[in-house]
CSV table of C-alpha atoms in Angstrom, one decimal:
chain,number,residue,atom,x,y,z
A,1128,ASP,CA,130.1,84.9,63.0
A,1129,VAL,CA,129.6,84.6,59.2
A,1130,HIS,CA,133.3,85.0,58.4
A,1131,ASN,CA,134.1,81.7,60.1
A,1132,ARG,CA,131.3,79.7,58.4
A,1133,THR,CA,131.9,76.9,56.0
A,1134,ILE,CA,129.8,75.3,53.2
A,1135,GLN,CA,129.0,72.3,55.5
A,1136,HIS,CA,128.2,74.5,58.6
A,1137,SER,CA,126.6,77.7,57.2
A,1138,HIS,CA,125.1,78.6,60.6
A,1139,CYS,CA,126.8,79.0,63.9
A,1140,GLY,CA,123.7,77.9,66.0
A,1141,ARG,CA,124.7,80.3,68.8
A,1142,CYS,CA,123.7,83.8,67.6
A,1143,SER,CA,120.2,85.3,67.9
A,1144,GLN,CA,119.5,84.9,64.2
A,1145,CYS,CA,120.2,81.2,64.4
A,1146,ILE,CA,118.0,80.8,67.4
A,1147,ASP,CA,115.2,82.6,65.8
A,1148,ARG,CA,115.5,80.7,62.6
A,1149,ARG,CA,115.6,77.2,64.3
A,1150,PHE,CA,112.7,77.9,66.6
A,1151,ALA,CA,110.6,79.3,63.7
A,1152,MET,CA,111.3,76.3,61.4
A,1153,LEU,CA,110.6,73.7,64.2
A,1154,SER,CA,107.4,75.5,65.2
A,1155,LEU,CA,106.1,75.2,61.6
A,1156,GLY,CA,107.1,71.5,61.3
A,1157,LEU,CA,109.8,72.3,58.8
A,1158,ALA,CA,112.8,70.6,60.4
A,1159,ARG,CA,113.7,68.8,57.3
A,1160,ASP,CA,114.0,72.0,55.4
A,1161,ASP,CA,116.5,73.3,58.0
A,1162,PRO,CA,118.9,70.5,58.5
A,1163,VAL,CA,120.6,70.5,61.9
A,1164,ASP,CA,123.9,69.5,60.2
A,1165,ALA,CA,124.1,73.1,58.9
A,1166,TYR,CA,124.6,74.3,62.4
A,1167,VAL,CA,128.0,74.2,64.2
A,1168,VAL,CA,126.1,73.9,67.4
A,1169,ASP,CA,122.5,72.5,67.5
A,1170,PRO,CA,120.5,75.5,69.0
A,1171,LEU,CA,118.4,73.1,71.3
A,1172,TYR,CA,120.6,70.0,71.9
A,1173,GLY,CA,124.2,71.2,71.4
A,1174,PRO,CA,126.6,72.3,74.3
A,1175,ARG,CA,127.3,76.0,74.7
A,1176,MET,CA,130.7,76.8,76.2
A,1177,ASN,CA,130.4,80.5,76.3
A,1178,VAL,CA,128.5,82.1,79.2
A,1179,GLN,CA,127.1,84.8,77.1
A,1180,ASP,CA,125.7,82.2,74.6
A,1181,CYS,CA,124.0,80.3,77.5
A,1182,GLU,CA,122.4,83.5,78.9
A,1183,MET,CA,121.2,84.6,75.4
A,1184,ILE,CA,119.3,81.4,74.5
A,1185,LEU,CA,118.0,80.9,78.1
A,1186,ALA,CA,116.7,84.6,78.1
A,1187,TYR,CA,115.1,83.9,74.6
A,1188,VAL,CA,113.1,81.0,75.9
A,1189,ARG,CA,112.2,82.6,79.2
A,1190,ASN,CA,111.0,85.8,77.4
A,1191,ALA,CA,108.9,83.6,75.0
A,1192,LYS,CA,107.3,81.8,78.0
A,1193,PHE,CA,106.4,85.2,79.4
A,1194,TYR,CA,104.9,86.3,76.1
A,1195,SER,CA,102.8,83.2,75.9
A,1196,VAL,CA,100.9,84.0,79.1
A,1197,VAL,CA,101.1,87.7,79.8
A,1198,ARG,CA,97.9,89.7,79.5
A,1199,GLN,CA,97.7,92.8,77.4
A,1200,GLU,CA,97.7,95.2,80.4
A,1201,ALA,CA,100.8,93.6,82.0
A,1202,PHE,CA,102.4,93.5,78.5
A,1203,LEU,CA,102.2,97.3,78.2
A,1204,SER,CA,103.3,97.8,81.7
A,1205,ARG,CA,106.3,95.5,81.2
A,1206,PHE,CA,107.2,97.1,77.8
A,1207,PRO,CA,106.1,100.8,78.0
A,1208,GLU,CA,108.0,101.5,74.7
A,1209,VAL,CA,105.1,99.9,73.0
A,1210,ALA,CA,103.0,102.9,73.8
A,1211,ARG,CA,105.2,105.0,71.6
A,1212,ALA,CA,105.1,102.5,68.7
A,1213,VAL,CA,101.3,102.3,68.5
A,1214,GLY,CA,101.3,105.8,67.0
A,1215,GLU,CA,103.5,104.8,64.1
A,1216,THR,CA,101.0,102.4,62.6
A,1217,ASP,CA,97.9,102.9,60.4
A,1218,HIS,CA,95.7,101.4,63.1
A,1219,SER,CA,94.0,103.0,66.0
A,1220,PRO,CA,96.1,102.9,69.3
A,1221,VAL,CA,93.7,100.3,70.8
A,1222,ASP,CA,93.9,98.1,67.7
A,1223,ALA,CA,97.6,98.6,67.3
A,1224,LEU,CA,98.3,97.6,70.9
A,1225,ALA,CA,96.2,94.5,70.5
A,1226,ARG,CA,98.1,93.5,67.3
A,1227,PHE,CA,101.4,94.0,69.1
A,1228,HIS,CA,100.3,91.9,72.0
A,1229,ALA,CA,98.9,89.2,69.7
A,1230,LEU,CA,102.2,89.2,67.8
A,1231,HIS,CA,104.3,88.5,71.0
A,1232,SER,CA,101.7,85.9,72.1
A,1233,ARG,CA,102.0,84.0,68.9
A,1234,HIS,CA,105.7,84.1,69.1
A,1235,GLY,CA,105.6,83.0,72.8
A,1236,ALA,CA,103.2,80.1,72.1
A,1237,ALA,CA,105.4,78.9,69.1
A,1238,ALA,CA,108.7,78.9,71.0
A,1239,THR,CA,107.3,77.3,74.2
A,1240,GLY,CA,105.6,74.6,71.9
A,1241,VAL,CA,109.1,73.8,70.5
A,1242,MET,CA,110.5,73.6,74.0
A,1243,LYS,CA,107.8,71.2,75.2
A,1244,ALA,CA,108.2,69.0,72.2
A,1245,ALA,CA,112.0,68.8,72.6
A,1246,LEU,CA,111.6,67.9,76.4
A,1247,ARG,CA,109.1,65.2,75.5
A,1248,ASN,CA,111.5,63.8,72.9
A,1249,LEU,CA,114.2,63.7,75.7
A,1250,ALA,CA,112.0,62.1,78.2
A,1251,THR,CA,114.0,58.8,78.2
A,1252,GLY,CA,117.5,60.5,78.3
A,1253,GLU,CA,119.5,63.2,79.8
A,1254,PRO,CA,120.3,66.4,77.9
A,1255,GLU,CA,123.9,67.2,77.1
A,1256,SER,CA,125.6,69.5,79.7
A,1257,ASN,CA,125.3,73.2,78.8
A,1258,SER,CA,122.8,72.6,76.1
A,1259,LEU,CA,119.5,74.6,76.0
A,1260,LEU,CA,117.5,71.8,77.5
A,1261,ALA,CA,119.9,71.2,80.3
A,1262,LEU,CA,120.0,75.0,81.0
A,1263,TYR,CA,116.2,75.2,80.8
A,1264,ARG,CA,115.7,72.3,83.2
A,1265,GLU,CA,118.0,73.8,85.8
A,1266,ALA,CA,116.4,77.1,85.5
A,1267,GLU,CA,112.9,75.6,86.0
A,1268,VAL,CA,114.1,73.8,89.1
A,1269,GLU,CA,115.5,77.1,90.5
A,1270,ASP,CA,112.2,78.9,89.7
A,1271,LEU,CA,110.3,76.2,91.5
A,1272,LYS,CA,112.5,76.5,94.6
A,1273,ALA,CA,112.1,80.3,94.6
A,1274,MET,CA,108.2,79.9,94.4
A,1275,THR,CA,108.1,77.3,97.1
A,1276,PRO,CA,107.0,78.8,100.4
A,1277,VAL,CA,109.4,78.4,103.4
A,1278,SER,CA,107.8,76.1,106.1
A,1279,THR,CA,106.6,78.1,109.0
A,1280,VAL,CA,106.1,74.9,111.3
A,1281,VAL,CA,107.8,75.7,114.6
A,1282,THR,CA,109.4,72.6,116.1
A,1283,GLU,CA,110.4,72.1,119.7
A,1284,GLN,CA,114.0,72.9,118.8
A,1285,THR,CA,113.1,76.3,117.4
A,1286,LYS,CA,110.8,77.5,120.1
A,1287,ILE,CA,112.0,80.4,122.1
A,1288,GLU,CA,111.0,80.7,125.8
A,1289,LEU,CA,110.0,84.2,126.8
A,1290,VAL,CA,109.4,85.0,130.6
A,1291,LEU,CA,107.9,88.2,131.6
A,1292,ASP,CA,108.6,89.3,135.3
A,1293,ARG,CA,106.0,92.1,136.0
A,1294,LYS,CA,107.4,92.7,139.5
A,1295,ARG,CA,111.0,93.2,138.4
A,1296,LYS,CA,109.8,94.8,135.1
A,1297,ASN,CA,111.9,92.8,132.8
A,1298,VAL,CA,111.8,90.0,130.4
A,1299,VAL,CA,114.1,87.0,129.9
A,1300,VAL,CA,114.4,85.7,126.3
A,1301,ALA,CA,115.7,82.1,125.8
A,1302,GLY,CA,117.5,82.2,129.2
A,1303,GLN,CA,119.6,85.3,128.3
A,1304,GLU,CA,120.2,88.4,130.4
A,1305,PRO,CA,117.0,90.2,131.6
A,1306,ILE,CA,115.9,93.1,129.4
A,1307,GLY,CA,114.0,96.0,130.9
A,1308,GLY,CA,112.8,99.4,129.6
A,1309,LYS,CA,110.7,99.8,126.5
A,1310,VAL,CA,111.3,96.2,125.3
A,1311,HIS,CA,109.7,94.9,128.5
A,1312,LEU,CA,106.8,97.4,128.4
A,1313,LEU,CA,106.0,96.5,124.8
A,1314,LEU,CA,106.1,92.8,125.3
A,1315,GLU,CA,104.0,93.2,128.5
A,1316,CYS,CA,101.4,95.2,126.5
A,1317,LEU,CA,101.3,92.5,123.8
A,1318,ALA,CA,101.0,89.7,126.4
A,1319,ASP,CA,98.1,91.5,128.0
A,1320,ARG,CA,96.4,91.6,124.6
A,1321,SER,CA,97.0,87.9,124.0
A,1322,LEU,CA,95.7,86.9,127.4
A,1323,LYS,CA,92.6,89.0,126.8
A,1324,ALA,CA,92.0,87.3,123.5
A,1325,LEU,CA,92.6,83.9,125.0
A,1326,GLY,CA,90.1,84.7,127.7
A,1327,LYS,CA,87.4,85.4,125.0
A,1328,GLY,CA,88.1,81.8,123.6
A,1329,LEU,CA,89.6,83.2,120.3
A,1330,ASP,CA,91.9,81.0,118.3
A,1331,PHE,CA,95.4,82.3,117.7
A,1332,GLU,CA,94.6,83.2,114.0
A,1333,ASP,CA,91.7,85.4,115.3
A,1334,PHE,CA,93.6,87.5,117.8
A,1335,PRO,CA,93.0,91.1,117.1
A,1336,CYS,CA,95.8,93.2,115.5
A,1337,ALA,CA,97.2,96.4,117.0
A,1338,THR,CA,98.6,99.3,115.0
A,1339,ALA,CA,101.9,101.0,116.0
A,1340,ALA,CA,100.0,104.0,117.0
A,1341,GLN,CA,97.7,102.1,119.4
A,1342,LEU,CA,100.8,100.4,121.0
A,1343,GLN,CA,102.6,103.7,121.3
A,1344,PHE,CA,99.5,105.3,123.0
A,1345,GLU,CA,99.3,102.3,125.5
A,1346,LEU,CA,103.0,102.6,126.3
A,1347,GLU,CA,102.9,106.2,127.1
């Protein structure tokens, strides 16, 4: 967006070059040599109205976070094109791969360090809507939700009553219409296995498993 720049605002603050520049200067402690007034939009604290701009800077930070922790093997697996690049250097493939990985690790550590410092500085306030810090916080919350295991505790309201009628050869699930045929035979087979395990005094977690082939053999 260089054609729309002015002497006062020589940087847009939205493009990848501005993002790279700002993060590099902040990571080196050179903020005073890169005055934020030169940016139309502050790369970290300024609001981004364009969806593409939001996605770009959020992806930049997320990738940096990945680079900061990824091991060399996973790095090569995630970016197989690196294998083609190692042959274009003056180093051995092993050394070249290590250098590529170290380069990305340094970048990741630098960028994540900038983010941590910015979030610490914001500890007493709220980030402006649609700014990088606001977007990053929202993304972190969503990531935590995705990683939080769903509770498997069964309450009285979620228990389902299952009644096997061996004489009529059917099963009634949650008071619905009786089901016969293979469904009844399968549940009867599983019930017999469970009763056998209970008779041995086993805890539920220690009940023996059955393969599909074993169940099929018992049903035939």
